[in-house]
Coordinates of C-alpha atoms and ligand atoms in Angstrom, one line a residue:
M207 CA -127.7 120.5 173.7
L208 CA -129.6 117.5 173.5
K209 CA -129.9 115.0 176.5
G210 CA -130.2 110.9 175.7
I211 CA -128.7 108.2 177.1
A212 CA -125.7 107.1 177.3
A213 CA -125.6 103.5 175.9
S214 CA -122.2 103.1 174.7
A215 CA -119.1 104.8 176.1
G216 CA -117.0 107.8 173.7
V217 CA -116.4 110.9 172.4
A218 CA -116.6 111.9 169.0
T219 CA -117.1 115.1 166.8
A220 CA -118.1 114.9 162.6
K221 CA -120.3 116.0 160.1
A222 CA -124.2 114.7 160.9
Y223 CA -125.3 111.7 158.8
K224 CA -128.8 112.0 158.7
L225 CA -130.5 108.8 158.3
E226 CA -134.1 109.3 156.2
Q227 CA -136.3 106.2 155.1
P228 CA -138.3 106.7 151.8
V229 CA -141.7 107.0 152.8
V230 CA -143.4 104.1 150.9
V231 CA -146.8 104.5 149.6
I232 CA -149.2 101.9 148.2
N233 CA -151.7 102.9 145.9
K234 CA -154.3 99.7 144.7
T235 CA -154.7 99.3 141.2
T236 CA -156.9 96.6 139.3
D237 CA -157.3 95.4 135.8
V238 CA -153.5 95.8 135.1
D239 CA -151.8 93.8 132.6
A240 CA -150.7 90.8 135.4
A241 CA -147.8 89.4 133.2
K242 CA -146.5 92.4 133.0
E243 CA -147.1 93.5 137.0
I244 CA -145.0 89.6 137.0
E245 CA -142.4 90.9 135.4
K246 CA -141.9 93.6 137.2
L247 CA -142.3 91.7 140.7
D248 CA -139.4 89.5 139.9
A249 CA -136.8 92.6 138.6
A250 CA -137.6 94.1 141.8
F251 CA -136.8 90.5 143.9
E252 CA -133.5 90.3 141.4
K253 CA -132.7 94.0 142.3
T254 CA -133.9 92.7 146.2
I255 CA -131.4 90.4 145.8
K256 CA -128.4 92.0 144.8
D257 CA -129.0 94.8 147.0
I258 CA -128.6 92.2 150.2
E259 CA -125.5 91.2 148.8
G260 CA -124.1 94.0 147.7
V261 CA -124.3 95.5 151.2
K262 CA -123.6 91.9 152.9
E263 CA -120.1 91.8 150.8
R264 CA -119.2 95.7 152.3
A265 CA -120.1 94.7 155.8
A266 CA -118.2 91.9 156.1
K267 CA -114.7 93.6 156.2
R268 CA -115.7 94.8 159.7
L269 CA -118.1 91.9 160.9
S270 CA -118.2 88.1 162.2
E271 CA -119.5 85.7 160.5
E272 CA -121.2 85.6 163.5
E273 CA -122.6 89.0 163.1
L274 CA -123.2 88.6 159.0
A275 CA -125.5 86.2 159.8
V276 CA -128.5 88.7 159.4
F277 CA -127.6 89.0 155.6
D278 CA -128.2 85.4 154.9
A279 CA -131.7 85.2 156.6
H280 CA -132.3 88.4 154.3
L281 CA -131.3 86.5 151.8
M282 CA -132.5 83.4 152.1
M283 CA -135.9 85.2 152.4
A284 CA -135.2 87.6 149.5
N285 CA -134.9 83.7 147.2
D286 CA -137.9 81.9 149.3
P287 CA -140.2 80.3 145.8
E288 CA -142.8 80.9 148.7
L289 CA -142.9 84.6 149.2
I290 CA -142.9 85.6 145.5
G291 CA -144.9 82.6 144.6
Q292 CA -147.5 84.3 147.2
M293 CA -147.3 87.8 145.2
R294 CA -147.4 86.2 141.9
N295 CA -150.5 84.1 142.6
M296 CA -152.1 87.7 144.1
I297 CA -151.6 89.1 140.9
N298 CA -153.5 86.4 139.1
T299 CA -155.9 85.9 141.0
D300 CA -157.1 89.4 142.0
G301 CA -155.4 91.5 138.9
V302 CA -154.1 93.9 141.2
N303 CA -150.3 95.6 140.5
A304 CA -147.4 94.4 141.5
E305 CA -146.6 97.1 144.7
Y306 CA -150.2 96.2 145.9
A307 CA -149.7 92.0 146.3
A308 CA -146.0 92.9 147.4
A309 CA -147.5 95.0 150.6
Q310 CA -150.7 92.9 151.2
V311 CA -148.1 89.2 151.3
A312 CA -145.8 91.3 153.4
D313 CA -148.1 92.5 156.2
M314 CA -149.8 89.1 156.1
M315 CA -146.4 86.7 156.7
V316 CA -145.2 89.4 158.9
A317 CA -148.3 89.1 161.0
M318 CA -148.6 85.3 161.1
F319 CA -145.3 84.9 162.3
E320 CA -145.5 87.6 164.7
S321 CA -148.4 85.1 166.3
M322 CA -146.0 82.9 166.8
D323 CA -145.0 81.4 170.2
N324 CA -141.4 81.4 169.8
D325 CA -138.2 84.0 169.3
Y326 CA -137.2 82.4 166.6
F327 CA -140.1 82.6 164.0
R328 CA -140.4 86.5 165.6
E329 CA -137.3 87.3 164.6
R330 CA -137.8 86.0 161.2
A331 CA -141.4 89.0 161.2
A332 CA -138.7 91.6 161.7
D333 CA -136.4 90.1 158.6
V334 CA -140.0 90.0 156.5
K335 CA -140.3 93.7 157.2
D336 CA -136.5 94.0 156.0
V337 CA -136.5 92.6 152.8
T338 CA -140.0 93.3 151.9
F339 CA -139.3 97.1 152.7
R340 CA -136.3 97.1 150.1
L341 CA -138.9 94.9 147.6
K342 CA -141.6 97.4 148.1
C343 CA -138.7 100.1 147.3
N344 CA -137.2 99.1 144.6
L345 CA -140.9 98.3 143.1
L346 CA -141.6 101.9 143.9
G347 CA -138.2 102.8 142.7
L348 CA -137.5 104.5 146.1
E349 CA -134.1 104.9 147.2
I350 CA -132.8 103.3 150.6
P351 CA -129.9 105.0 151.7
D352 CA -126.6 102.8 151.8
L353 CA -124.5 103.4 155.2
T354 CA -121.7 101.2 153.6
A355 CA -121.8 104.2 150.8
I356 CA -120.4 106.4 153.9
N357 CA -116.5 107.7 153.2
E358 CA -116.2 110.8 155.3
P359 CA -116.4 110.9 159.3
S360 CA -119.8 110.9 160.4
I361 CA -122.3 110.6 163.1
I362 CA -125.2 109.0 162.5
V363 CA -128.5 110.9 163.5
A364 CA -131.6 108.1 163.0
H365 CA -135.0 107.3 164.5
D366 CA -133.8 104.2 165.7
L367 CA -131.1 101.5 163.9
T368 CA -132.3 98.8 162.3
P369 CA -130.1 95.8 162.6
S370 CA -129.0 95.3 158.9
D371 CA -128.3 99.5 159.3
T372 CA -126.0 99.0 162.3
A373 CA -124.1 95.7 160.4
Q374 CA -123.4 98.5 157.7
L375 CA -121.4 100.8 159.8
N376 CA -118.1 101.4 158.5
E377 CA -114.7 103.2 159.8
Y378 CA -115.6 106.4 159.2
V379 CA -118.6 106.4 161.2
K380 CA -117.8 107.4 164.2
G381 CA -120.9 107.4 166.2
F382 CA -124.5 107.4 166.1
V383 CA -127.2 109.4 167.8
T384 CA -131.0 108.1 167.7
A385 CA -134.4 109.2 168.8
I386 CA -135.9 106.2 170.8
G387 CA -134.4 103.3 172.4
G388 CA -132.0 102.6 175.9
K389 CA -129.5 101.1 176.9
T390 CA -130.4 98.1 175.8
S391 CA -132.0 98.1 172.6
H392 CA -130.6 96.8 169.5
S393 CA -128.1 99.7 168.5
A394 CA -126.8 100.0 171.4
I395 CA -125.4 96.6 171.7
M396 CA -124.5 96.7 168.4
A397 CA -122.5 99.6 169.0
N398 CA -120.7 98.5 172.1
S399 CA -119.5 95.3 170.3
L400 CA -118.1 97.4 167.2
E401 CA -116.8 100.3 170.2
I402 CA -118.6 103.1 168.6
P403 CA -119.7 106.0 170.9
A404 CA -123.7 105.8 171.2
V405 CA -126.9 108.1 172.5
V406 CA -129.7 106.6 172.5
G407 CA -133.3 107.7 173.7
T408 CA -132.4 111.7 172.3
T409 CA -135.9 113.1 172.3
G410 CA -135.8 116.1 169.3
I411 CA -132.7 114.8 167.8
L412 CA -134.7 114.6 164.3
E413 CA -136.1 117.8 164.8
A414 CA -133.0 119.8 166.0
V415 CA -130.7 118.4 162.7
N416 CA -130.5 117.9 158.9
T417 CA -127.4 116.2 157.2
G418 CA -124.5 118.7 157.2
D419 CA -124.9 120.1 160.5
V420 CA -121.9 119.3 163.0
I421 CA -122.6 117.0 165.6
G422 CA -120.0 117.2 169.2
M423 CA -121.4 113.7 171.0
D424 CA -120.3 112.9 173.9
A425 CA -121.5 109.8 174.8
L426 CA -119.9 109.6 178.6
D427 CA -122.7 111.5 179.6
G428 CA -125.2 111.3 177.4
E429 CA -125.4 114.8 176.3
V430 CA -125.3 116.3 172.0
F431 CA -124.3 119.4 170.9
V432 CA -125.9 120.5 167.4
N433 CA -123.7 122.9 165.5
P434 CA -121.3 123.3 168.6
D435 CA -119.1 126.4 169.3
A436 CA -115.4 126.4 169.3
E437 CA -115.2 126.4 172.9
T438 CA -116.9 123.0 173.1
V439 CA -115.5 121.7 170.3
E440 CA -112.7 122.4 171.9
R441 CA -113.7 120.9 175.4
L442 CA -114.7 117.9 173.4
A443 CA -111.7 116.9 171.6
V444 CA -109.5 117.1 175.1
K445 CA -112.0 115.2 176.7
E446 CA -112.2 112.7 173.3
K447 CA -108.1 111.9 173.6
E448 CA -108.4 111.3 177.2
Y449 CA -110.7 109.1 177.4
K450 CA -109.1 107.2 174.8
E451 CA -105.9 107.3 176.3
E452 CA -106.8 106.1 179.6
K453 CA -108.9 103.5 177.6
Q454 CA -105.3 102.0 175.7
A455 CA -104.0 102.4 179.3
L456 CA -106.4 100.6 181.1
K457 CA -106.3 97.5 178.6
V458 CA -102.9 95.9 180.2
L459 CA -105.0 95.3 183.2
I460 CA -107.0 92.8 181.4
N461 CA -105.4 89.8 182.8
A462 CA -104.2 91.3 186.0
K463 CA -105.4 90.7 189.3
S464 CA -107.7 92.9 191.5
V465 CA -105.0 93.5 194.6
T466 CA -104.3 96.0 196.8
V467 CA -101.2 96.8 196.9
D468 CA -100.1 94.7 200.3
G469 CA -101.7 91.2 198.9
H470 CA -105.6 92.2 199.0
E471 CA -107.8 89.9 196.6
V472 CA -111.3 91.0 195.6
E473 CA -113.5 90.2 192.7
L474 CA -114.5 92.5 189.7
A475 CA -117.9 91.4 188.2
G476 CA -120.0 92.7 185.8
N477 CA -123.4 93.6 185.0
I478 CA -125.7 91.4 182.5
G479 CA -129.1 91.6 181.1
N480 CA -128.5 89.7 178.1
A481 CA -126.1 86.8 176.6
K482 CA -124.4 88.9 174.6
D483 CA -123.3 90.9 177.6
A484 CA -121.3 87.9 179.0
E485 CA -118.8 88.6 176.0
Q486 CA -118.4 92.6 177.0
V487 CA -117.7 91.7 180.4
I488 CA -114.7 89.2 179.5
A489 CA -113.6 91.3 177.3
N490 CA -112.8 93.7 179.5
G491 CA -111.2 91.7 181.8
G492 CA -114.3 91.2 184.6
E493 CA -113.7 88.1 186.8
G494 CA -117.7 86.8 186.8
V495 CA -121.0 87.9 186.1
G496 CA -122.3 89.3 189.8
L497 CA -125.6 90.4 188.7
F498 CA -128.2 89.2 185.6
R499 CA -131.0 90.8 185.4
T500 CA -133.3 88.2 183.9
E501 CA -136.5 90.6 183.6
F502 CA -134.9 92.0 180.8
L503 CA -136.0 88.2 178.8
Y504 CA -139.5 88.6 180.3
M505 CA -139.7 92.5 179.4
D506 CA -138.3 92.4 175.6
N507 CA -141.2 89.3 175.0
D508 CA -145.1 89.1 174.4
H509 CA -145.5 86.4 176.6
F510 CA -143.9 85.0 179.3
P511 CA -140.4 82.8 178.3
T512 CA -141.2 79.2 178.2
E513 CA -138.5 77.1 180.2
E514 CA -136.7 76.0 177.0
E515 CA -136.0 79.6 176.0
Q516 CA -135.0 80.9 179.5
F517 CA -132.5 77.2 179.9
A518 CA -130.9 78.4 176.0
V519 CA -130.0 82.1 178.1
Y520 CA -128.7 80.7 180.6
K521 CA -126.5 77.6 179.3
Q522 CA -125.0 80.1 176.2
V523 CA -123.9 83.1 179.5
L524 CA -122.6 80.0 181.5
E525 CA -120.7 79.0 178.6
T526 CA -119.4 82.2 177.7
M527 CA -117.9 82.5 181.0
K528 CA -116.5 79.6 181.1
G529 CA -116.4 78.4 184.5
K530 CA -116.5 82.2 185.9
K531 CA -118.9 82.2 188.8
V532 CA -122.1 83.9 187.1
V533 CA -125.1 85.7 190.0
V534 CA -128.2 85.5 188.4
R535 CA -131.0 87.1 189.9
T536 CA -134.2 86.0 189.6
L537 CA -137.2 87.8 187.9
D538 CA -137.0 91.7 189.5
I539 CA -140.1 92.4 188.2
G540 CA -143.1 95.4 188.9
G541 CA -142.3 98.8 190.7
D542 CA -141.6 100.9 187.3
K543 CA -140.5 97.6 185.7
K544 CA -144.3 96.6 183.7
L545 CA -144.8 93.9 181.2
S546 CA -147.1 94.0 178.1
Y547 CA -148.5 90.8 179.1
F548 CA -149.1 90.8 182.5
E549 CA -152.0 93.3 184.9
F550 CA -150.3 94.4 187.5
P551 CA -152.6 95.7 190.1
E552 CA -153.2 99.3 191.1
E553 CA -151.4 100.0 193.6
M554 CA -150.8 103.3 195.1
N555 CA -147.2 103.0 196.1
P556 CA -146.3 99.9 193.7
F557 CA -142.4 100.0 194.5
L558 CA -143.7 99.4 197.9
G559 CA -146.3 96.6 196.4
Y560 CA -146.6 93.6 194.4
R561 CA -142.9 92.9 193.6
A562 CA -140.1 90.9 192.5
I563 CA -139.6 87.9 195.1
R564 CA -143.1 88.7 196.6
L565 CA -144.4 88.2 192.8
C566 CA -142.9 85.0 192.9
L567 CA -143.9 83.8 195.7
D568 CA -147.1 84.2 195.1
R569 CA -147.1 83.2 191.8
K570 CA -145.3 79.8 192.1
D571 CA -145.9 79.0 188.2
I572 CA -143.7 81.6 186.6
F573 CA -141.0 81.4 189.3
K574 CA -140.9 77.7 189.3
T575 CA -140.6 77.8 185.5
Q576 CA -137.3 80.4 185.7
L577 CA -136.0 77.9 188.7
R578 CA -136.5 75.1 186.6
A579 CA -134.4 76.4 183.7
L580 CA -131.7 77.6 185.9
C581 CA -131.2 74.5 187.6
R582 CA -130.5 72.9 184.2
A583 CA -128.6 75.1 183.3
S584 CA -126.5 75.0 186.1
V585 CA -124.4 71.6 184.7
Y586 CA -122.7 74.4 182.3
G587 CA -120.5 76.9 184.4
K588 CA -120.6 78.1 188.0
L589 CA -124.0 79.1 189.0
C590 CA -125.0 81.2 192.0
I591 CA -128.7 82.1 192.4
M592 CA -129.7 84.8 194.3
F593 CA -133.7 86.5 195.3
P594 CA -134.4 89.9 194.9
M595 CA -135.9 92.3 197.4
I596 CA -135.6 89.9 200.5
A597 CA -137.7 92.0 203.4
T598 CA -137.7 88.9 205.7
V599 CA -136.0 85.2 206.3
N600 CA -138.9 84.1 206.2
E601 CA -138.9 85.2 202.8
F602 CA -135.5 83.9 201.9
K603 CA -136.2 80.0 203.5
D604 CA -139.8 79.8 201.2
A605 CA -137.7 81.0 198.3
K606 CA -135.0 78.7 198.4
A607 CA -137.3 75.9 199.3
V608 CA -139.2 76.4 195.9
F609 CA -135.8 76.3 194.4
E610 CA -135.3 72.7 196.6
E611 CA -138.3 71.8 195.1
C612 CA -137.1 72.5 191.5
K613 CA -134.0 70.8 191.6
A614 CA -136.0 67.2 193.3
E615 CA -137.8 66.9 190.7
L616 CA -135.5 67.2 188.0
I617 CA -133.1 64.7 189.4
A618 CA -136.4 62.7 190.1
E619 CA -137.2 62.7 185.9
G620 CA -133.3 62.1 185.6
T621 CA -131.7 65.7 184.7
P622 CA -128.8 66.8 186.1
V623 CA -128.7 69.7 188.6
S624 CA -125.4 70.9 189.7
D625 CA -124.8 70.0 193.2
D626 CA -122.7 73.0 193.8
I627 CA -125.5 76.3 192.7
Q628 CA -124.8 78.7 195.8
I629 CA -128.6 80.5 197.1
G630 CA -127.7 83.8 198.0
M631 CA -129.6 87.5 198.1
M632 CA -130.3 91.1 197.5
V633 CA -129.8 93.1 200.0
E634 CA -132.0 96.8 199.1
I635 CA -134.2 96.7 201.6
P636 CA -133.1 98.3 204.9
A637 CA -134.5 95.6 207.0
A638 CA -132.1 92.9 205.4
A639 CA -129.1 95.3 205.9
V640 CA -129.6 95.3 209.7
L641 CA -130.8 91.8 210.0
A642 CA -127.5 90.3 207.9
D643 CA -126.0 88.3 210.8
E644 CA -129.6 86.7 211.0
F645 CA -130.0 86.5 206.9
S646 CA -126.6 85.2 206.8
K647 CA -127.1 81.8 208.4
Y648 CA -129.7 80.6 205.5
A649 CA -128.1 82.6 202.3
D650 CA -125.1 81.5 200.8
F651 CA -124.0 85.3 199.4
F652 CA -125.8 88.7 200.0
S653 CA -125.1 91.7 197.2
I654 CA -126.1 94.6 198.3
G655 CA -128.1 96.6 195.7
T656 CA -127.7 100.5 196.3
N657 CA -129.9 101.2 193.9
D658 CA -133.5 100.3 195.8
L659 CA -131.7 100.4 198.9
I660 CA -130.7 104.0 199.1
Q661 CA -134.4 104.6 198.5
Y662 CA -135.8 102.8 200.6
S663 CA -133.4 104.0 203.4
M664 CA -134.1 107.7 202.3
A665 CA -137.5 107.3 201.6
A666 CA -137.2 108.5 197.8
D667 CA -137.9 107.7 194.6
R668 CA -135.4 106.6 192.5
M669 CA -137.2 107.9 189.1
S670 CA -138.3 111.4 190.2
Q671 CA -136.1 113.6 189.2
K672 CA -137.6 116.5 192.2
V673 CA -136.1 114.2 195.2
S674 CA -132.8 112.9 193.1
Y675 CA -130.5 115.0 195.6
L676 CA -131.5 112.1 198.2
Y677 CA -129.2 109.6 196.0
Q678 CA -126.9 110.0 198.2
P679 CA -124.7 106.9 198.3
Y680 CA -121.9 108.7 200.1
N681 CA -124.0 109.4 203.2
P682 CA -122.9 107.7 206.6
A683 CA -125.9 106.1 207.0
I684 CA -126.0 104.3 204.0
L685 CA -122.4 103.2 205.0
R686 CA -123.2 102.0 207.6
L687 CA -125.7 100.4 206.7
V688 CA -123.2 98.6 204.1
N689 CA -120.9 98.1 207.0
M690 CA -123.7 96.5 208.8
T691 CA -124.4 93.5 205.6
I692 CA -120.7 93.2 205.5
Q693 CA -120.2 92.3 209.0
G694 CA -123.5 90.5 209.2
A695 CA -122.1 87.7 206.4
H696 CA -118.8 87.8 207.5
K697 CA -119.5 86.6 211.0
N698 CA -121.2 83.2 209.3
G699 CA -118.3 82.9 206.7
K700 CA -120.2 84.2 203.8
W701 CA -118.9 86.6 201.0
V702 CA -120.9 89.8 200.0
G703 CA -121.0 92.1 196.7
M704 CA -122.4 94.7 195.4
C705 CA -124.2 95.1 192.1
G706 CA -126.0 99.0 192.5
A707 CA -124.4 101.6 190.8
M708 CA -121.9 102.5 193.8
A709 CA -119.8 99.5 193.4
G710 CA -118.8 101.3 190.2
E711 CA -117.6 104.9 191.0
P712 CA -113.8 105.1 191.3
N713 CA -114.4 107.2 195.0
A714 CA -116.7 104.8 196.0
V715 CA -114.4 101.8 195.1
P716 CA -112.0 102.4 198.2
I717 CA -114.4 102.9 201.1
L718 CA -116.8 99.4 200.0
L719 CA -113.1 98.2 199.8
G720 CA -111.8 99.3 203.6
L721 CA -115.2 98.0 204.7
G722 CA -114.7 94.0 204.1
L723 CA -116.4 93.8 200.3
D724 CA -115.2 91.0 199.1
E725 CA -117.1 91.9 195.0
F726 CA -118.0 94.7 193.2
S727 CA -120.3 94.3 190.1
M728 CA -120.3 96.7 187.3
S729 CA -121.3 97.2 184.2
A730 CA -118.6 95.9 181.7
T731 CA -116.7 99.2 180.7
Q732 CA -115.9 100.1 184.4
I733 CA -114.1 97.3 185.2
L734 CA -110.7 98.1 184.6
K735 CA -111.0 101.7 185.9
A736 CA -111.6 99.9 189.1
R737 CA -108.8 97.4 188.8
K738 CA -106.8 100.3 188.3
V739 CA -108.1 102.4 191.6
V740 CA -107.7 98.6 193.9
N741 CA -103.8 98.5 192.3
G742 CA -103.5 101.6 193.9
L743 CA -104.1 101.3 196.9
S744 CA -103.3 100.1 200.6
Y745 CA -106.2 98.0 202.5
E746 CA -105.1 98.5 205.6
Q747 CA -105.5 101.7 205.0
M748 CA -108.5 101.6 203.6
Q749 CA -110.0 100.1 206.9
E750 CA -109.3 102.6 208.7
M751 CA -110.5 105.4 206.1
A752 CA -114.0 103.6 205.6
Q753 CA -114.0 103.6 209.7
K754 CA -113.5 107.0 210.3
C755 CA -116.2 107.4 207.1
L756 CA -118.9 105.8 209.0
S757 CA -118.0 108.4 212.0
L758 CA -118.9 111.9 209.9
D759 CA -122.2 113.7 209.4
T760 CA -122.5 113.7 205.9
A761 CA -122.1 112.8 202.3
Q762 CA -119.8 115.7 201.1
E763 CA -117.6 115.6 204.6
V764 CA -117.2 111.6 203.4
L765 CA -116.5 112.2 199.8
D766 CA -114.1 115.0 201.0
F767 CA -112.5 113.1 203.0
V768 CA -112.2 110.1 200.6
Q769 CA -110.3 112.5 198.1
S770 CA -108.5 114.1 200.6
E771 CA -106.6 111.2 201.5
V772 CA -106.6 108.8 197.9
K773 CA -104.5 110.5 195.4
Ligands
PEP213 C1 -130.0 97.8 193.1 O1 -131.5 97.9 193.3 O2 -129.4 98.2 193.4 C2 -129.9 96.7 191.8 C3 -129.2 96.1 191.4 O3 -131.1 96.4 191.4 P1 -131.8 97.0 190.5 O4 -130.8 98.1 189.8 O5 -131.5 96.5 188.8 O6 -133.2 97.6 190.5
MG214 MG1 -133.1 96.6 193.0

């Protein structure tokens, strides 16, 4: 069994199809017959265009116009007279072979696009790579695996999948396992929209698997079994069946309210990392976005995203959510989240150091770019902004003052800004939880970040395997901090959400509901299950149960008690 990251939920067992791209080796030859080489080049271009058209045609059976756009971009590139022109020129003037000219021009173009300060052009670099890889293979007579030709149930095993690879997956592909990648990599996002299971970041998978082996993949727990025994196959089959049945049964709740049997209503929202995720939140019946982790905009980049670039993304998310609430968290960088283009100071304890709001208040230039983009986007939906890692009331006041400054500047410039933006904060430092009744005089709302709140309360690094037993959401100490936060907010009539992983845990939902949590934000795929839980509970009973939980001694006692109370 190999462990990876569960990136798109599901369970499947099928034969492995190991995707192995040909290795391109380019040799330089001089004194060639230029006319012959140009003929070779033209033929290779022709075949490349035909190949892409073929792939597009087959992919069209499964994908939307929008998703097919990647192939149009590739066709445009392959038909671009500039590309072939430069290669022909090089053959003529330098007297080199077609493969060498193709590789040189491709490298130059990729380098040029990659150096541009603009997302659009950087994406074009990926297109050039994709198209010229095909071209070079055609020149060298190398076969590129055709994923659209897969005609028996298969699980694809690959180093990683490119956008054009994922666009080619047909109904026979039951899932894929990749060696690299994370939950937010392109292939993971695509797997979610195609609703096929994916396990990514599975170190060692390429060495362990050959085409034809049987793969059992559990993309709920991120486990991959190579040539599983009969017992495992049976266990996975049961799990797959249960997962599919549950998924189907939950669909009826997409448009249902999140309300208890005695009429207490809460809000179930989704956590997102990019604009595409917002569509998943809607597809899964989410009532809003409770956390937009904007740091991915910065981390998936080679420069600080500009105001314009950020504005486009925030606008898109707000429009996708069609007037439903969107809580955007300002830049939460530092700790384990680094940027390739920004040097953080060396610190003994980066998790306790220069990060998130601390950095933003120190680097107002970075902070203001984001807040201006948010203010400008605010007219396209219902925007809430929250600041991460707030420890003191003054930090919150200072951060809010920077927001007010940006808003005033924009209005003075004649740019419209919504007058209905809520300004809140994350509660993920115990000091903020303890003083919640004071913070709530100033903040419009709280969102409890239990991932960090637990790490700081237990003094247990959330990245450390050795102390992971201290991640105890059910520990009464944590429940009391959550309770204090909710009580503190309600005292001043403010609402409280939770966006840490605890909010989506089926056993935690009854306690949080009983403590009075107003909004639960989780990954999109957890929403319907949480709704089912909420719809089956009595608020009155959960209030009583939650109070009892606060008085227990250990996490295990809480969990046992909840499981005995909630059937
Ligand atoms: C949290 O700390 O609970 C949280 C939601 O933020 P992140 O996981 O991004 O630190
Ligand atoms: Mg956090």
